[in-house]
Short mmCIF file of C-alpha atoms in Angstrom, two decimals:
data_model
loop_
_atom_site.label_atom_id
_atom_site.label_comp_id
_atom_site.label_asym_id
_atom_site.label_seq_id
_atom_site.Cartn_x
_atom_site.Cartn_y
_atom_site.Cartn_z
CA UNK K 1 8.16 -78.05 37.54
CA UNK K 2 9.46 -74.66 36.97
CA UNK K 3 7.08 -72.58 34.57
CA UNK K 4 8.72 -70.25 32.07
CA UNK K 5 7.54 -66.60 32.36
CA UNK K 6 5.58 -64.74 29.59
CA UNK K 7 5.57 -61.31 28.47
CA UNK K 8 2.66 -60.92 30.18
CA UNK K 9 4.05 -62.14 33.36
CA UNK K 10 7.51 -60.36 33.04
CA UNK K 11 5.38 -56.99 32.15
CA UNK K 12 3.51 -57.66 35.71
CA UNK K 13 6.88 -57.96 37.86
CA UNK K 14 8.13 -54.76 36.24
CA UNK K 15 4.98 -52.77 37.06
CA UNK K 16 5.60 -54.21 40.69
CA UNK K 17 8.32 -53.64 41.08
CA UNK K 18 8.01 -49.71 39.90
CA UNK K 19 5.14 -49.14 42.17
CA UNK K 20 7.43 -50.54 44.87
CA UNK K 21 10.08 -47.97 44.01
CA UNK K 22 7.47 -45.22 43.77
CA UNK K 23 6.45 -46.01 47.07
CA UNK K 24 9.88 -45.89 48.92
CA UNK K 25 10.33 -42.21 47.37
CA UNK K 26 7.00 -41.15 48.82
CA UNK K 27 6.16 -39.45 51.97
CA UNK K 28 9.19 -37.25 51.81
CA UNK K 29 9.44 -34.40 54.04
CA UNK K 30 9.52 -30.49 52.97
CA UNK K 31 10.57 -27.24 54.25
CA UNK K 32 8.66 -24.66 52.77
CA UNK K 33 9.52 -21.13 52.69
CA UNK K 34 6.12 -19.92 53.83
CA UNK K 35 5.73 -17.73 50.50
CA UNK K 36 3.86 -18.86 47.95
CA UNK K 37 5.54 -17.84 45.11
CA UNK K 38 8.32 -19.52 45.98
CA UNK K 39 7.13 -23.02 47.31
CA UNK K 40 4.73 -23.19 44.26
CA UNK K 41 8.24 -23.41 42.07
CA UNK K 42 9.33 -26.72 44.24
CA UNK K 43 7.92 -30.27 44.06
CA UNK K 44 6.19 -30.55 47.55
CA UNK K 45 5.94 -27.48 48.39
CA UNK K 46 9.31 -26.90 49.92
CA UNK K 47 12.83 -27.79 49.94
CA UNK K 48 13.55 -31.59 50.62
CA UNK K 49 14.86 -32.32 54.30
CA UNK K 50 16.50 -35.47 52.69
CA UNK K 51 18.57 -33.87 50.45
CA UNK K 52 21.57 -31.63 49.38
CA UNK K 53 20.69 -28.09 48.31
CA UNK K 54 23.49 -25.60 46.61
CA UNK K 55 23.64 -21.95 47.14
CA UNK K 56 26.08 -19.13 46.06
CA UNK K 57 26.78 -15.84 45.64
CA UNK K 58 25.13 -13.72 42.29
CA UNK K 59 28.87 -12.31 41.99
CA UNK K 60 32.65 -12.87 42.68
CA UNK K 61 32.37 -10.64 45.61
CA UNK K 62 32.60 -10.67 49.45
CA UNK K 63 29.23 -8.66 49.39
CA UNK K 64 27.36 -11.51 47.29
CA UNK K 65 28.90 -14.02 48.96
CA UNK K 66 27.47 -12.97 52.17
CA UNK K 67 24.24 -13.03 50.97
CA UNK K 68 24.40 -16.49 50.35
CA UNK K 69 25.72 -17.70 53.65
CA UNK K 70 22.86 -15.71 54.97
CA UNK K 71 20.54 -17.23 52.68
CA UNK K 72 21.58 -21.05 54.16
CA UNK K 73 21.71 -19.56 57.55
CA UNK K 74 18.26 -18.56 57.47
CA UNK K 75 17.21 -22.17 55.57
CA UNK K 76 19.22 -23.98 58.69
CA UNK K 77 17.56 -22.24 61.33
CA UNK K 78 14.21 -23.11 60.32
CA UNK K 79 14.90 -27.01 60.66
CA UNK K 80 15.16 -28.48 64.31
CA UNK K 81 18.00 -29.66 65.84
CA UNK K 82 21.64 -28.75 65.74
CA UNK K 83 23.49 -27.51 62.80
CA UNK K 84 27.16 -28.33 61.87
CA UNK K 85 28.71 -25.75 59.59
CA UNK K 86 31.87 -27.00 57.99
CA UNK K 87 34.64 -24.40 56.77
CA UNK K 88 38.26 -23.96 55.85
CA UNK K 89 38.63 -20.64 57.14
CA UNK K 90 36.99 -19.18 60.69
CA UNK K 91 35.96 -15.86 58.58
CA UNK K 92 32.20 -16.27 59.54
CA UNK K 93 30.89 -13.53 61.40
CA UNK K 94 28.47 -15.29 63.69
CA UNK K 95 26.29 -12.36 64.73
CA UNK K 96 25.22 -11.60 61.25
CA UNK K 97 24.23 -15.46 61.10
CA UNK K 98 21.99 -15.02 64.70
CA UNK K 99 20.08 -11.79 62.74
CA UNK K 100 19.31 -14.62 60.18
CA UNK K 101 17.67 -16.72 63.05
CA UNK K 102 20.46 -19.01 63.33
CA UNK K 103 21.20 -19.52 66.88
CA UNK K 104 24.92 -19.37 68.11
CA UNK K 105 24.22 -22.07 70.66
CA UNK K 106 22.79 -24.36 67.96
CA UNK K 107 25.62 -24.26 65.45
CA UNK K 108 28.81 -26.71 65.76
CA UNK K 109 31.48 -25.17 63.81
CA UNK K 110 34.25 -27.44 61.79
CA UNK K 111 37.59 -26.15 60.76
CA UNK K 112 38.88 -28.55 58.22
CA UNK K 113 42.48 -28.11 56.93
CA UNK K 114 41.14 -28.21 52.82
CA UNK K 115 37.75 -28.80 51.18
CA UNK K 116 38.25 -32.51 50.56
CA UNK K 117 38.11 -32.84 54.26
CA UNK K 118 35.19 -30.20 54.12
CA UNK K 119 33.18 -32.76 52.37
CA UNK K 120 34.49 -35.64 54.12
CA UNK K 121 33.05 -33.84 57.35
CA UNK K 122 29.83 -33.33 55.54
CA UNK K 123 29.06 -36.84 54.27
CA UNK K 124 30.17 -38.01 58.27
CA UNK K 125 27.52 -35.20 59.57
CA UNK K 126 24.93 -36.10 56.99
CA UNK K 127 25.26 -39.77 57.88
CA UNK K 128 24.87 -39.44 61.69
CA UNK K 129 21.27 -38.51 61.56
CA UNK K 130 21.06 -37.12 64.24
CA UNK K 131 21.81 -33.14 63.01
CA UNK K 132 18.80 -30.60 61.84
CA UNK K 133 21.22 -29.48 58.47
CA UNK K 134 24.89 -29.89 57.73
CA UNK K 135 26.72 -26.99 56.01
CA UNK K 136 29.54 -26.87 54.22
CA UNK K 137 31.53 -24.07 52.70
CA UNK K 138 33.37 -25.22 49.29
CA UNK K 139 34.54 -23.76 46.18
CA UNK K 140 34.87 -26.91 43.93
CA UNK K 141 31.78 -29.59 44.18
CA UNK K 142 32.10 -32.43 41.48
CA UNK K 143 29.77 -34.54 40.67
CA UNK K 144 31.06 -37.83 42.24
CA UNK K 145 31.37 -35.73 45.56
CA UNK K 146 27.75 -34.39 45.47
CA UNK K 147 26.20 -38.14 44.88
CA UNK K 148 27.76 -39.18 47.87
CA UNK K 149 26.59 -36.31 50.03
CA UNK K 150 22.99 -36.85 48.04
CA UNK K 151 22.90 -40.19 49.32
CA UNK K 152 24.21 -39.93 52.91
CA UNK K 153 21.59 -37.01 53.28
CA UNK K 154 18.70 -39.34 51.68
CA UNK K 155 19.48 -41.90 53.92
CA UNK K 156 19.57 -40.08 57.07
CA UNK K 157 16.70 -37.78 56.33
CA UNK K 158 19.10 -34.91 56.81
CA UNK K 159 19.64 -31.82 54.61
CA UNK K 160 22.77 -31.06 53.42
CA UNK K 161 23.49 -27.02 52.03
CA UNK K 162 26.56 -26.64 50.09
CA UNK K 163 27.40 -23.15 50.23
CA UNK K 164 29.62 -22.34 46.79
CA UNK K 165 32.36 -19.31 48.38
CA UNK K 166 35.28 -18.04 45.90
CA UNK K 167 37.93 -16.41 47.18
CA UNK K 168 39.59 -16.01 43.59
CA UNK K 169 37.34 -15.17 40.80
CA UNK K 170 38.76 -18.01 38.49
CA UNK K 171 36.97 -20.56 40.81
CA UNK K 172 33.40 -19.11 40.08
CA UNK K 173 32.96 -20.89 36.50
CA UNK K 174 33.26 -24.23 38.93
CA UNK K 175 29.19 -23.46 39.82
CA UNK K 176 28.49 -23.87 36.38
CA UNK K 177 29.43 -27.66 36.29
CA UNK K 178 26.47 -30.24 36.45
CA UNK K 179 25.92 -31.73 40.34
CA UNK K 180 23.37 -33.71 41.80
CA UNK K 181 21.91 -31.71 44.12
CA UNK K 182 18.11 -31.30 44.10
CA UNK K 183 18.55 -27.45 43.97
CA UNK K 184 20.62 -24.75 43.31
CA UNK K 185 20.04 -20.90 44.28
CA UNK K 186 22.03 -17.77 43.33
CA UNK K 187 21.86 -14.84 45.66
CA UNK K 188 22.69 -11.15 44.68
CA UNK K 189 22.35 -8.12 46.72
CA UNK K 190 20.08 -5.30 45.58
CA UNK K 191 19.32 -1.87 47.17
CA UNK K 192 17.58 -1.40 50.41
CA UNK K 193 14.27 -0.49 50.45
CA UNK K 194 13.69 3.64 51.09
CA UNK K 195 12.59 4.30 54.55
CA UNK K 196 10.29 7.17 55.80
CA UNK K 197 12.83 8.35 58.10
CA UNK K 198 16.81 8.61 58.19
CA UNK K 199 18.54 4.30 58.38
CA UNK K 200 19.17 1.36 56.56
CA UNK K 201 16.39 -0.71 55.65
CA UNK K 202 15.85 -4.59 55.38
CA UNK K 203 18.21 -6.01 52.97
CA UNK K 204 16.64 -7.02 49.45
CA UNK K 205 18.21 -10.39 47.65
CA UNK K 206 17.42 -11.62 43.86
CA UNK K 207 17.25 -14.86 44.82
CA UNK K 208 17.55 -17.30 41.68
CA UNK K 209 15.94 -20.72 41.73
CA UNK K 210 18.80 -22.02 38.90
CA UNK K 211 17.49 -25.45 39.43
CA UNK K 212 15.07 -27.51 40.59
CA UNK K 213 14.54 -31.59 40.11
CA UNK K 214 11.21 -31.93 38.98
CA UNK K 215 10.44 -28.42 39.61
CA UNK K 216 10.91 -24.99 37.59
CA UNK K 217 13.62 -22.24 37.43
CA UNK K 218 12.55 -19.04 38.69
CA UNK K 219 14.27 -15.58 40.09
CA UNK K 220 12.28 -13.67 42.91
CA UNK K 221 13.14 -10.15 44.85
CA UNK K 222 12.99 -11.26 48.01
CA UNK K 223 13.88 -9.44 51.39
CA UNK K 224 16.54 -11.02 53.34
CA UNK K 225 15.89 -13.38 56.31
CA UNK K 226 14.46 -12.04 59.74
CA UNK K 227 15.34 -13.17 63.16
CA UNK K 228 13.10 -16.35 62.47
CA UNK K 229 15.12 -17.11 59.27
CA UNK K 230 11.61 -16.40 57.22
CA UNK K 231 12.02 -14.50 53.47
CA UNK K 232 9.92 -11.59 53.01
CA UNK K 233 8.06 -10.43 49.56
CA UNK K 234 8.85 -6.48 49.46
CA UNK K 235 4.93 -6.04 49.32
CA UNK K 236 4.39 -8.02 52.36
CA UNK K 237 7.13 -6.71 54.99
CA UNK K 238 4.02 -6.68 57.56
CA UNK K 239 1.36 -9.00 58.72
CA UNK K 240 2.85 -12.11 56.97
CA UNK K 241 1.67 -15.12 57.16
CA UNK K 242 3.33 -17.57 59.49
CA UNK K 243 5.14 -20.33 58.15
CA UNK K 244 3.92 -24.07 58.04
CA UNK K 245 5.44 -26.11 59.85
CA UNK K 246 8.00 -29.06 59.08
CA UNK K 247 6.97 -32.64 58.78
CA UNK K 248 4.51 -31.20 55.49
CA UNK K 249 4.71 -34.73 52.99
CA UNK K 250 4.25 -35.03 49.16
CA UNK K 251 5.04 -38.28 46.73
CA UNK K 252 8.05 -37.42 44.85
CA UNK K 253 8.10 -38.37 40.99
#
């Protein structure tokens, strides 16, 4: 004899079956910066391995959008493995991506003919599992393209950077569209710091945290990745801290 469920009884399987989704979001895996002003702004404590991640340029320029290519560059050589950077057009100049601690011999690059086949590469690289980050150069990201690449990077572990480049300044109102990426960064060039003697000093970015799932906006004045791919805070260009380490775990909301 079958027995008909109560409220009570229907109000059980729903809390069980909550806790059961709570704990197959858990134990997710971070990359942190290493500075603390700017992990404290993410759940975790980091940027999600498992997950896509936007960046782009503060402005319409070349100069901007350089930034933010470095920016990923320096986020991609701090995960382990190799990285497959997807593009349209071989205009990436690979030894400013090496001073941002991205290895040549680590990067597989991907000319596709247009951006749908961009993506198409970056879902397929995000899916293998087997990559450290997949990057992908695009102007246009809807939001029926970024759930897919969401998904293929959740379920492979593997993060996925979508790096927003113009190349005509009518395509730059695309980044303010909604997508589901668990963050999105704008990066703008500001002025060298002033050295004691005659040179160029370490490049300074505004780096704006636009948005963060479960976390908090935020803009910071960063200096631009070392050969290690590591931020610096302009008061701390010496005797940093070293960064932790991957594999750092939190319980996602």
């Amino acid at each position: 004899m079958v027995r008909a469920m109560s409220k009570a009884d229907v109000a059980a399987l729903r809390s069980t079956i909550a806790a059961l989704e709570v704990g197959r979001r858990q134990a997710k895996e971070v990359l942190p910066f290493g500075l603390n002003e700017v992990d404290g702004k993410l759940p975790g404590g980091g940027l999600s391995l498992g997950a896509l991640h936007e960046v782009a340029g503060g402005g319409n320029g070349a100069v901007d959008g350089a930034a933010a290519a470095l920016f990923a560059a320096g986020i991609a050589a701090r995960t382990n493995g190799r990285i497959l950077w997807c593009l349209t057009r071989p205009d990436l100049f690979a030894p400013a991506i090496a001073q941002a601690g991205l290895s040549p011999d680590r990067v597989i690059y991907v000319e596709a003919e247009d951006e749908k086949a961009v993506l198409a590469c970056m879902e397929e690289g995000l899916r293998h599992g087997g990559l450290g980050c997949v990057v992908a150069e695009v102007a246009h990201l809807s939001m029926t393209a970024s759930r897919r690449l969401q998904l293929a990077a959740e379920g492979s572990n593997t993060m996925g950077l979508a790096v927003r480049r113009w190349r005509r300044q009518s395509e730059a109102s695309d980044f303010g569209q909604p997508t589901a990426a668990s963050t999105r960064w704008r990066v703008s060039v500001l002025p060298s710091r002033p050295l004691p003697v005659p040179g160029v000093g370490r490049h300074r970015w505004l780096v704006e945290l636009i948005r963060a799932r479960a976390g908090e906006s935020a803009d910071f004045e960063l200096e631009a990745c070392d050969d290690q791919g590591r931020l610096g805070l302009p008061s701390q260009v010496e005797h940093r801290s070293a960064q932790t380490g991957l594999g750092r775990r939190y319980a996602a909301g």
